[in-house]
């Protein structure tokens, strides 16, 4: 958690630089509504990770205490100490060779496990349901890197079990896995072209990962690498970038709601299983490839070819005053999330879960505002009233300081005064998408 959490300011700095490059170059790299949806999914992923990581890391630790090669076959222990140490009297660091080799091997093995976890997340429908949120943006930029699933961690842990069996210490696994994910952030950009031949041959680069996010038939289900593109070359899943990919899903999400982004494929699986006519069909709907359909329904769905010129991006229009309002509420939710994550280790589970739930409601409401949906009006109004009332109760119970209660009260009253007069712009009939 620590490496990812404290990388967040660095992530936002790079997003700012990408935004500046977009303005300077005249290239259309980001949209406010899409980027807020990306970051909202990332926020929910980090909040849910407080709980899901306890599950997945707990399994890793449990296996590591009972089923390792060291325990059953007497294999040597896995070195886990820091590979560098300070030298007394010298301004540089010494190297512990066994530990350095241990960290390097662990990093490579974690990346290999990630490759298979990522590959099967595209080949097994229920795993795809947990991963699809990351591909549901129709843009490709650094904000998309943070568009992560809240549920995939509950499913992906099985691919890391072999590392626990090998005796890899859980602290080493967690650190290498976090570094693996941090590396993947920078490859989500259109602002970087191809790198040198050596880098493109060994490493996952923006060019390689753009292919992975493409819905063009020749690009689909390719380039699964986390750090080393070597795995794709070795296992026959590599494709080089040619024309600019079309990004998104073959069946576009058409929503800024981060909750729906996380569950919409699970919902479809449940509907398919309910309507299935045999247990074989039910099994295939869950564990078959994405798009599987029985012969009676026409067989597996074949994605059509796409062209950039014909793409219609989902982009409902709302007044700038509501867009700025939604952005302000998103920033408040982001700040609340950061405080929750920083204090997660010393916060009781109940208030932590309550705070996470309120942030999820806030982000869902912001998504509804950017979708111009009528249901956002009662949700947003109720959310603000509940926030004001809860803050008053906490202040009376001396659980929050007076300055915080006053600041929150001013924000709630100001938000209601700004939002209510403009609620008429939110209707059930979302405007048609516009060409980009």
CSV table of C-alpha atoms in Angstrom, one decimal:
chain,number,residue,atom,x,y,z
A,1,UNK,CA,0.0,0.0,0.0
A,2,UNK,CA,2.8,2.4,0.9
A,3,UNK,CA,4.6,2.5,-2.4
A,4,UNK,CA,1.4,3.0,-4.4
A,5,UNK,CA,-0.1,5.5,-1.9
A,6,UNK,CA,3.0,7.8,-1.9
A,7,UNK,CA,3.3,7.5,-5.7
A,8,UNK,CA,0.0,9.3,-6.1
A,9,UNK,CA,1.5,12.9,-6.0
A,10,UNK,CA,4.0,11.8,-8.6
A,11,UNK,CA,1.2,10.4,-10.8
A,12,UNK,CA,-0.7,13.7,-10.6
A,13,UNK,CA,2.4,15.6,-11.5
A,14,UNK,CA,2.8,13.5,-14.6
A,15,UNK,CA,-0.8,13.9,-15.5
A,16,UNK,CA,-0.4,17.7,-15.2
A,17,UNK,CA,2.6,17.6,-17.5
A,18,UNK,CA,0.6,15.5,-20.0
A,19,UNK,CA,-2.2,18.1,-19.8
A,20,UNK,CA,0.4,20.9,-20.5
A,21,UNK,CA,1.8,18.9,-23.4
A,22,UNK,CA,-1.8,18.5,-24.8
A,23,UNK,CA,-2.4,22.2,-24.6
A,24,UNK,CA,1.0,23.1,-26.1
A,25,UNK,CA,0.9,20.5,-29.0
A,26,UNK,CA,-2.8,21.0,-29.8
A,27,UNK,CA,-3.4,17.3,-29.5
A,28,UNK,CA,-6.6,16.2,-27.8
A,29,UNK,CA,-5.4,13.8,-25.1
A,30,UNK,CA,-7.8,14.3,-22.2
A,31,UNK,CA,-11.4,15.1,-21.5
A,32,UNK,CA,-12.6,16.4,-18.2
A,33,UNK,CA,-15.6,14.0,-17.8
A,34,UNK,CA,-13.6,11.0,-19.0
A,35,UNK,CA,-10.6,11.8,-16.8
A,36,UNK,CA,-12.8,12.3,-13.7
A,37,UNK,CA,-14.4,8.9,-14.4
A,38,UNK,CA,-11.0,7.3,-14.7
A,39,UNK,CA,-9.8,8.8,-11.4
A,40,UNK,CA,-13.1,7.9,-9.7
A,41,UNK,CA,-12.6,4.3,-10.6
A,42,UNK,CA,-9.0,4.6,-9.2
A,43,UNK,CA,-10.3,6.1,-6.0
A,44,UNK,CA,-12.7,3.2,-5.5
A,45,UNK,CA,-10.0,0.8,-6.3
A,46,UNK,CA,-7.7,2.2,-3.6
A,47,UNK,CA,-10.5,2.3,-1.0
A,48,UNK,CA,-11.6,-1.3,-1.7
A,49,UNK,CA,-8.0,-2.3,-1.7
A,50,UNK,CA,-7.8,-1.5,2.0
A,51,UNK,CA,-10.1,-4.6,2.5
A,52,UNK,CA,-9.3,-6.8,-0.5
A,53,UNK,CA,-5.6,-6.7,0.1
A,54,UNK,CA,-6.2,-8.1,3.5
A,55,UNK,CA,-7.8,-11.1,1.8
A,56,UNK,CA,-5.3,-11.6,-1.0
A,57,UNK,CA,-2.2,-11.0,1.0
A,58,UNK,CA,-3.6,-13.0,3.8
A,59,UNK,CA,-3.9,-16.0,1.5
A,60,UNK,CA,-0.3,-15.4,0.3
A,61,UNK,CA,0.9,-15.4,3.9
A,62,UNK,CA,-1.2,-18.5,4.8
A,63,UNK,CA,0.3,-20.5,2.0
A,64,UNK,CA,3.8,-19.2,2.8
A,65,UNK,CA,3.5,-20.5,6.3
A,66,UNK,CA,2.3,-24.0,5.4
A,67,UNK,CA,3.0,-25.0,1.8
A,68,UNK,CA,6.4,-23.8,0.8
A,69,UNK,CA,9.3,-25.7,-0.8
A,70,UNK,CA,11.4,-24.7,2.2
A,71,UNK,CA,9.0,-26.3,4.6
A,72,UNK,CA,8.4,-29.6,2.7
A,73,UNK,CA,11.6,-30.1,0.7
A,74,UNK,CA,14.2,-28.3,2.8
A,75,UNK,CA,14.9,-25.7,0.1
A,76,UNK,CA,17.1,-22.8,1.2
A,77,UNK,CA,15.3,-19.7,2.6
A,78,UNK,CA,14.6,-16.8,0.2
A,79,UNK,CA,16.8,-13.8,1.1
A,80,UNK,CA,14.6,-10.9,1.8
A,81,UNK,CA,16.8,-8.2,3.4
A,82,UNK,CA,17.5,-4.9,1.8
A,83,UNK,CA,20.0,-5.3,-1.1
A,84,UNK,CA,21.8,-2.1,-0.2
A,85,UNK,CA,23.3,-1.0,3.1
A,86,UNK,CA,25.3,2.0,4.3
A,87,UNK,CA,29.0,1.7,4.7
A,88,UNK,CA,30.3,3.1,8.0
A,89,UNK,CA,32.4,6.2,7.3
A,90,UNK,CA,31.6,6.3,3.6
A,91,UNK,CA,29.0,8.5,1.7
A,92,UNK,CA,27.8,5.6,-0.5
A,93,UNK,CA,26.0,2.3,-0.2
A,94,UNK,CA,27.3,-1.2,-0.2
A,95,UNK,CA,25.7,-4.1,-2.1
A,96,UNK,CA,24.5,-7.4,-0.6
A,97,UNK,CA,24.9,-9.6,-3.6
A,98,UNK,CA,22.5,-12.5,-2.5
A,99,UNK,CA,19.8,-10.0,-1.5
A,100,UNK,CA,20.2,-8.1,-4.8
A,101,UNK,CA,19.9,-11.3,-6.8
A,102,UNK,CA,16.9,-12.2,-4.7
A,103,UNK,CA,15.1,-8.9,-5.3
A,104,UNK,CA,15.9,-9.1,-9.1
A,105,UNK,CA,14.5,-12.7,-9.3
A,106,UNK,CA,11.4,-11.8,-7.3
A,107,UNK,CA,10.7,-8.8,-9.6
A,108,UNK,CA,11.0,-10.9,-12.7
A,109,UNK,CA,8.8,-13.7,-11.3
A,110,UNK,CA,6.2,-11.2,-10.1
A,111,UNK,CA,6.1,-9.8,-13.6
A,112,UNK,CA,5.7,-13.3,-15.1
A,113,UNK,CA,2.8,-14.0,-12.8
A,114,UNK,CA,1.3,-10.7,-13.7
A,115,UNK,CA,1.5,-11.6,-17.4
A,116,UNK,CA,-0.6,-14.8,-16.9
A,117,UNK,CA,-3.0,-13.0,-14.5
A,118,UNK,CA,-3.5,-10.3,-17.1
A,119,UNK,CA,-3.7,-12.7,-20.0
A,120,UNK,CA,-6.4,-14.9,-18.4
A,121,UNK,CA,-8.3,-11.8,-17.4
A,122,UNK,CA,-8.9,-11.4,-21.1
A,123,UNK,CA,-9.6,-15.0,-21.8
A,124,UNK,CA,-12.0,-16.0,-18.9
A,125,UNK,CA,-15.3,-14.1,-18.7
A,126,UNK,CA,-15.5,-13.8,-14.9
A,127,UNK,CA,-11.9,-12.5,-14.7
A,128,UNK,CA,-12.7,-10.1,-17.6
A,129,UNK,CA,-15.6,-8.8,-15.6
A,130,UNK,CA,-13.2,-7.8,-12.9
A,131,UNK,CA,-10.7,-6.3,-15.3
A,132,UNK,CA,-12.9,-4.6,-17.9
A,133,UNK,CA,-13.1,-1.4,-16.0
A,134,UNK,CA,-9.5,-0.6,-17.0
A,135,UNK,CA,-10.4,-0.8,-20.7
A,136,UNK,CA,-13.7,1.0,-20.6
A,137,UNK,CA,-12.3,4.5,-21.3
A,138,UNK,CA,-12.5,5.7,-24.9
A,139,UNK,CA,-9.4,7.8,-24.4
A,140,UNK,CA,-5.8,6.8,-23.7
A,141,UNK,CA,-3.8,8.9,-21.3
A,142,UNK,CA,-2.2,8.8,-17.9
A,143,UNK,CA,-5.5,9.1,-16.1
A,144,UNK,CA,-6.6,5.9,-17.7
A,145,UNK,CA,-3.7,4.2,-15.9
A,146,UNK,CA,-5.5,4.9,-12.6
A,147,UNK,CA,-8.8,3.5,-13.9
A,148,UNK,CA,-8.5,0.3,-12.0
A,149,UNK,CA,-11.0,-2.3,-10.8
A,150,UNK,CA,-12.3,-2.6,-7.2
A,151,UNK,CA,-13.0,-6.3,-7.5
A,152,UNK,CA,-10.2,-7.8,-9.7
A,153,UNK,CA,-7.9,-8.3,-6.7
A,154,UNK,CA,-10.4,-10.8,-5.2
A,155,UNK,CA,-10.0,-12.9,-8.3
A,156,UNK,CA,-6.4,-12.5,-9.4
A,157,UNK,CA,-4.6,-13.7,-6.3
A,158,UNK,CA,-4.6,-17.3,-7.5
A,159,UNK,CA,-1.9,-16.5,-10.2
A,160,UNK,CA,0.5,-15.4,-7.4
A,161,UNK,CA,0.1,-18.6,-5.4
A,162,UNK,CA,3.2,-20.3,-7.1
A,163,UNK,CA,5.3,-17.4,-5.7
A,164,UNK,CA,4.2,-18.2,-2.2
A,165,UNK,CA,4.9,-21.9,-2.7
A,166,UNK,CA,8.4,-20.9,-3.8
A,167,UNK,CA,8.9,-19.3,-0.4
A,168,UNK,CA,8.9,-15.7,-1.6
A,169,UNK,CA,8.5,-13.6,1.6
A,170,UNK,CA,5.2,-11.7,1.4
A,171,UNK,CA,6.9,-8.4,2.1
A,172,UNK,CA,9.1,-8.9,-0.9
A,173,UNK,CA,6.1,-9.9,-3.1
A,174,UNK,CA,4.1,-6.8,-2.0
A,175,UNK,CA,7.0,-4.5,-2.7
A,176,UNK,CA,7.8,-6.0,-6.2
A,177,UNK,CA,4.1,-6.1,-7.1
A,178,UNK,CA,3.7,-2.4,-6.2
A,179,UNK,CA,6.8,-1.5,-8.2
A,180,UNK,CA,5.4,-3.4,-11.1
A,181,UNK,CA,2.2,-1.4,-11.0
A,182,UNK,CA,4.0,1.9,-10.6
A,183,UNK,CA,6.1,1.1,-13.8
A,184,UNK,CA,2.9,0.5,-15.8
A,185,UNK,CA,1.6,4.0,-15.1
A,186,UNK,CA,3.8,5.8,-17.6
A,187,UNK,CA,3.0,3.5,-20.5
A,188,UNK,CA,-0.6,4.8,-20.7
A,189,UNK,CA,0.1,7.8,-22.9
A,190,UNK,CA,-0.1,9.0,-26.5
A,191,UNK,CA,2.4,11.8,-25.8
A,192,UNK,CA,5.4,9.3,-26.2
A,193,UNK,CA,6.2,7.7,-29.5
A,194,UNK,CA,8.4,4.7,-30.0
A,195,UNK,CA,11.6,4.4,-28.0
A,196,UNK,CA,14.9,2.9,-29.1
A,197,UNK,CA,15.0,-0.6,-30.6
A,198,UNK,CA,16.6,-2.2,-27.5
A,199,UNK,CA,13.9,-0.7,-25.1
A,200,UNK,CA,11.1,-1.7,-27.5
A,201,UNK,CA,12.4,-5.2,-27.7
A,202,UNK,CA,12.7,-5.8,-23.9
A,203,UNK,CA,10.4,-3.5,-22.1
A,204,UNK,CA,6.7,-2.7,-22.2
A,205,UNK,CA,6.4,0.8,-23.7
A,206,UNK,CA,3.7,3.2,-24.5
A,207,UNK,CA,3.6,1.9,-28.1
A,208,UNK,CA,3.2,-1.7,-27.0
A,209,UNK,CA,0.5,-0.9,-24.4
A,210,UNK,CA,-1.5,1.3,-26.8
A,211,UNK,CA,-1.9,-1.9,-28.8
A,212,UNK,CA,-3.2,-3.7,-25.8
A,213,UNK,CA,-5.9,-1.0,-25.3
A,214,UNK,CA,-7.0,-1.1,-28.9
A,215,UNK,CA,-10.3,-2.6,-30.0
A,216,UNK,CA,-9.1,-3.1,-33.5
A,217,UNK,CA,-9.4,-6.9,-34.2
A,218,UNK,CA,-5.7,-7.3,-34.9
A,219,UNK,CA,-4.8,-5.6,-31.7
A,220,UNK,CA,-7.3,-7.3,-29.4
A,221,UNK,CA,-5.9,-9.6,-26.7
A,222,UNK,CA,-2.3,-8.8,-27.3
A,223,UNK,CA,0.7,-7.3,-25.4
A,224,UNK,CA,-0.2,-8.3,-21.8
A,225,UNK,CA,3.2,-7.4,-20.4
A,226,UNK,CA,3.6,-5.5,-17.2
A,227,UNK,CA,7.3,-4.5,-17.4
A,228,UNK,CA,8.9,-6.9,-19.8
A,229,UNK,CA,7.4,-7.3,-23.3
A,230,UNK,CA,9.7,-10.4,-23.5
A,231,UNK,CA,6.8,-12.6,-22.1
A,232,UNK,CA,4.5,-11.6,-25.0
A,233,UNK,CA,7.3,-12.4,-27.5
A,234,UNK,CA,7.9,-15.7,-25.8
A,235,UNK,CA,4.3,-16.8,-25.6
A,236,UNK,CA,3.1,-15.6,-29.0
A,237,UNK,CA,0.9,-12.7,-27.9
A,238,UNK,CA,3.0,-9.8,-29.2
A,239,UNK,CA,1.8,-7.4,-31.9
A,240,UNK,CA,3.7,-4.2,-32.9
A,241,UNK,CA,1.8,-0.9,-33.2
A,242,UNK,CA,1.0,0.1,-36.7
A,243,UNK,CA,-1.9,2.6,-37.1
A,244,UNK,CA,-3.3,4.5,-34.1
A,245,UNK,CA,-5.6,2.1,-32.2
A,246,UNK,CA,-9.2,2.8,-31.4
A,247,UNK,CA,-9.6,2.7,-27.6
A,248,UNK,CA,-12.4,1.4,-25.4
A,249,UNK,CA,-14.6,-1.6,-25.5
A,250,UNK,CA,-16.3,-3.4,-28.4
A,251,UNK,CA,-19.6,-2.6,-26.6
A,252,UNK,CA,-18.9,0.9,-25.2
A,253,UNK,CA,-19.8,1.5,-21.5
A,254,UNK,CA,-21.4,4.9,-22.2
A,255,UNK,CA,-21.4,5.9,-18.6
A,256,UNK,CA,-19.3,8.0,-16.2
A,257,UNK,CA,-20.6,6.0,-13.2
A,258,UNK,CA,-17.6,4.3,-11.5
A,259,UNK,CA,-19.9,1.8,-9.7
A,260,UNK,CA,-21.5,0.7,-12.9
A,261,UNK,CA,-18.1,0.5,-14.6
A,262,UNK,CA,-17.1,-2.1,-12.0
A,263,UNK,CA,-20.1,-4.3,-12.1
A,264,UNK,CA,-21.7,-4.1,-15.5
A,265,UNK,CA,-20.1,-7.3,-16.9
A,266,UNK,CA,-20.9,-9.2,-13.7
A,267,UNK,CA,-24.5,-8.0,-14.1
A,268,UNK,CA,-24.5,-9.3,-17.7
A,269,UNK,CA,-23.0,-12.6,-16.6
A,270,UNK,CA,-25.7,-13.0,-13.9
A,271,UNK,CA,-28.4,-12.3,-16.6
A,272,UNK,CA,-26.9,-14.8,-19.0
A,273,UNK,CA,-26.6,-17.5,-16.3
A,274,UNK,CA,-30.3,-16.9,-15.3
A,275,UNK,CA,-31.5,-17.4,-18.9
A,276,UNK,CA,-29.2,-20.4,-19.6
A,277,UNK,CA,-30.8,-23.7,-20.6
A,278,UNK,CA,-28.2,-26.1,-19.3
A,279,UNK,CA,-25.4,-26.3,-16.7
A,280,UNK,CA,-22.9,-26.4,-19.6
A,281,UNK,CA,-24.2,-23.0,-20.8
A,282,UNK,CA,-24.0,-21.6,-17.2
A,283,UNK,CA,-20.4,-22.8,-16.9
A,284,UNK,CA,-19.4,-21.3,-20.2
A,285,UNK,CA,-21.1,-18.0,-19.5
A,286,UNK,CA,-18.9,-17.7,-16.3
A,287,UNK,CA,-15.7,-19.4,-17.3
A,288,UNK,CA,-15.8,-19.3,-21.1
A,289,UNK,CA,-14.2,-16.5,-23.1
A,290,UNK,CA,-15.7,-13.1,-23.2
A,291,UNK,CA,-18.5,-12.9,-25.8
A,292,UNK,CA,-19.3,-16.6,-25.6
A,293,UNK,CA,-22.8,-17.5,-26.7
A,294,UNK,CA,-24.4,-20.9,-27.3
A,295,UNK,CA,-25.1,-21.9,-30.9
A,296,UNK,CA,-28.8,-21.3,-30.4
A,297,UNK,CA,-28.0,-17.6,-29.8
A,298,UNK,CA,-25.6,-17.4,-32.8
A,299,UNK,CA,-22.3,-18.5,-31.3
A,300,UNK,CA,-19.5,-16.3,-30.0
A,301,UNK,CA,-19.8,-12.6,-30.7
A,302,UNK,CA,-17.2,-11.6,-33.3
A,303,UNK,CA,-16.1,-7.9,-32.8
A,304,UNK,CA,-16.5,-5.8,-35.9
A,305,UNK,CA,-13.6,-3.9,-37.5
A,306,UNK,CA,-13.4,-0.2,-36.4
A,307,UNK,CA,-11.9,2.9,-37.9
A,308,UNK,CA,-10.9,6.1,-36.0
A,309,UNK,CA,-12.8,8.3,-38.4
A,310,UNK,CA,-16.1,6.6,-37.7
A,311,UNK,CA,-15.8,6.5,-33.9
A,312,UNK,CA,-18.5,8.4,-31.9
A,313,UNK,CA,-17.2,9.1,-28.4
A,314,UNK,CA,-19.6,9.2,-25.5
A,315,UNK,CA,-19.7,12.9,-24.4
A,316,UNK,CA,-23.0,14.2,-23.0
A,317,UNK,CA,-23.0,18.0,-22.8
A,318,UNK,CA,-23.7,19.9,-19.6
A,319,UNK,CA,-23.2,23.6,-18.8
A,320,UNK,CA,-19.8,24.7,-17.8
A,321,UNK,CA,-21.1,25.8,-14.4
A,322,UNK,CA,-22.2,22.2,-13.6
A,323,UNK,CA,-19.0,20.8,-15.0
A,324,UNK,CA,-17.0,23.0,-12.6
A,325,UNK,CA,-19.3,22.0,-9.8
A,326,UNK,CA,-18.7,18.4,-10.5
A,327,UNK,CA,-15.0,18.9,-10.7
A,328,UNK,CA,-15.1,20.7,-7.3
A,329,UNK,CA,-17.1,17.8,-5.7
A,330,UNK,CA,-14.6,15.3,-7.2
A,331,UNK,CA,-11.7,17.2,-5.7
A,332,UNK,CA,-13.4,17.1,-2.3
A,333,UNK,CA,-13.9,13.3,-2.6
A,334,UNK,CA,-10.3,12.9,-3.7
A,335,UNK,CA,-9.0,14.8,-0.6
A,336,UNK,CA,-11.3,12.8,1.7
A,337,UNK,CA,-9.9,9.6,0.1
A,338,UNK,CA,-6.3,10.6,0.6
A,339,UNK,CA,-7.0,11.3,4.3
A,340,UNK,CA,-8.8,7.9,4.7
A,341,UNK,CA,-5.9,6.0,3.1
A,342,UNK,CA,-3.3,7.8,5.1
A,343,UNK,CA,-5.1,7.1,8.3
A,344,UNK,CA,-6.3,3.6,7.4
A,345,UNK,CA,-3.9,1.8,9.6
A,346,UNK,CA,-5.2,3.5,12.8
A,347,UNK,CA,-8.8,3.9,11.9
A,348,UNK,CA,-11.4,1.4,13.1
A,349,UNK,CA,-13.0,-0.7,10.4
A,350,UNK,CA,-16.5,0.7,10.8
A,351,UNK,CA,-15.8,4.4,10.3
A,352,UNK,CA,-13.3,3.5,7.5
A,353,UNK,CA,-16.0,1.6,5.7
A,354,UNK,CA,-18.5,4.3,6.3
A,355,UNK,CA,-16.1,6.9,4.9
A,356,UNK,CA,-15.4,4.8,1.9
A,357,UNK,CA,-19.1,4.3,1.3
A,358,UNK,CA,-19.8,8.0,1.4
A,359,UNK,CA,-16.9,8.7,-1.1
A,360,UNK,CA,-18.4,6.0,-3.4
A,361,UNK,CA,-21.8,7.7,-3.3
A,362,UNK,CA,-20.2,11.1,-3.9
A,363,UNK,CA,-18.3,9.8,-7.0
A,364,UNK,CA,-21.5,8.1,-8.3
A,365,UNK,CA,-23.3,11.4,-8.0
A,366,UNK,CA,-20.6,13.3,-9.8
A,367,UNK,CA,-20.8,10.7,-12.6
A,368,UNK,CA,-24.5,11.2,-12.8
A,369,UNK,CA,-24.0,15.0,-13.1
A,370,UNK,CA,-21.6,14.6,-16.0
A,371,UNK,CA,-24.0,12.1,-17.6
A,372,UNK,CA,-26.8,14.8,-17.3
A,373,UNK,CA,-29.0,12.2,-15.6
A,374,UNK,CA,-32.1,13.2,-13.6
A,375,UNK,CA,-31.4,10.7,-10.8
A,376,UNK,CA,-28.3,12.8,-9.9
A,377,UNK,CA,-30.6,15.5,-8.5
A,378,UNK,CA,-32.1,13.7,-5.5
A,379,UNK,CA,-28.8,11.8,-5.0
A,380,UNK,CA,-26.7,14.9,-4.9
A,381,UNK,CA,-29.1,16.8,-2.8
A,382,UNK,CA,-29.5,14.0,-0.2
A,383,UNK,CA,-25.7,13.5,-0.1
A,384,UNK,CA,-25.1,17.1,0.8
A,385,UNK,CA,-27.8,17.2,3.4
A,386,UNK,CA,-26.5,14.0,5.0
A,387,UNK,CA,-23.0,15.4,5.0
A,388,UNK,CA,-24.1,18.6,6.8
A,389,UNK,CA,-26.2,16.7,9.3
A,390,UNK,CA,-23.5,14.1,10.0
A,391,UNK,CA,-20.9,16.9,10.5
A,392,UNK,CA,-23.2,18.7,13.0
A,393,UNK,CA,-23.7,15.5,15.0
A,394,UNK,CA,-19.9,14.7,15.0
A,395,UNK,CA,-19.2,18.3,16.2
A,396,UNK,CA,-21.8,18.1,19.0
A,397,UNK,CA,-20.1,14.8,20.1
A,398,UNK,CA,-16.7,16.6,20.0
A,399,UNK,CA,-15.5,14.1,17.4
A,400,UNK,CA,-14.4,16.8,14.9
A,401,UNK,CA,-13.0,20.3,15.6
A,402,UNK,CA,-15.1,23.4,15.2
A,403,UNK,CA,-13.2,24.8,12.3
A,404,UNK,CA,-13.8,21.6,10.3
A,405,UNK,CA,-17.5,21.7,11.1
A,406,UNK,CA,-17.8,25.4,10.0
A,407,UNK,CA,-15.8,24.7,6.8
A,408,UNK,CA,-17.9,21.7,5.9
A,409,UNK,CA,-21.1,23.6,6.7
A,410,UNK,CA,-20.1,26.5,4.4
A,411,UNK,CA,-19.2,24.0,1.6
A,412,UNK,CA,-22.5,22.2,2.0
A,413,UNK,CA,-24.6,25.4,1.9
A,414,UNK,CA,-22.6,26.8,-0.9
A,415,UNK,CA,-22.9,23.6,-2.9
A,416,UNK,CA,-26.7,23.5,-2.5
A,417,UNK,CA,-27.0,27.1,-3.4
A,418,UNK,CA,-25.0,26.5,-6.6
A,419,UNK,CA,-26.5,23.1,-7.6
A,420,UNK,CA,-30.2,23.5,-6.9
A,421,UNK,CA,-30.8,26.4,-9.4
A,422,UNK,CA,-29.0,24.4,-12.1
A,423,UNK,CA,-30.7,21.1,-11.6
A,424,UNK,CA,-33.0,21.6,-14.5
A,425,UNK,CA,-30.1,20.9,-16.9
A,426,UNK,CA,-30.1,17.3,-15.7
A,427,UNK,CA,-32.7,15.2,-17.6
A,428,UNK,CA,-33.2,11.5,-18.3
A,429,UNK,CA,-32.6,12.0,-22.0
A,430,UNK,CA,-28.8,12.1,-22.2
A,431,UNK,CA,-27.7,14.1,-25.2
A,432,UNK,CA,-26.4,12.1,-28.2
A,433,UNK,CA,-22.7,11.5,-28.5
A,434,UNK,CA,-20.6,13.9,-30.5
A,435,UNK,CA,-17.9,13.3,-33.0
A,436,UNK,CA,-14.3,13.8,-31.7
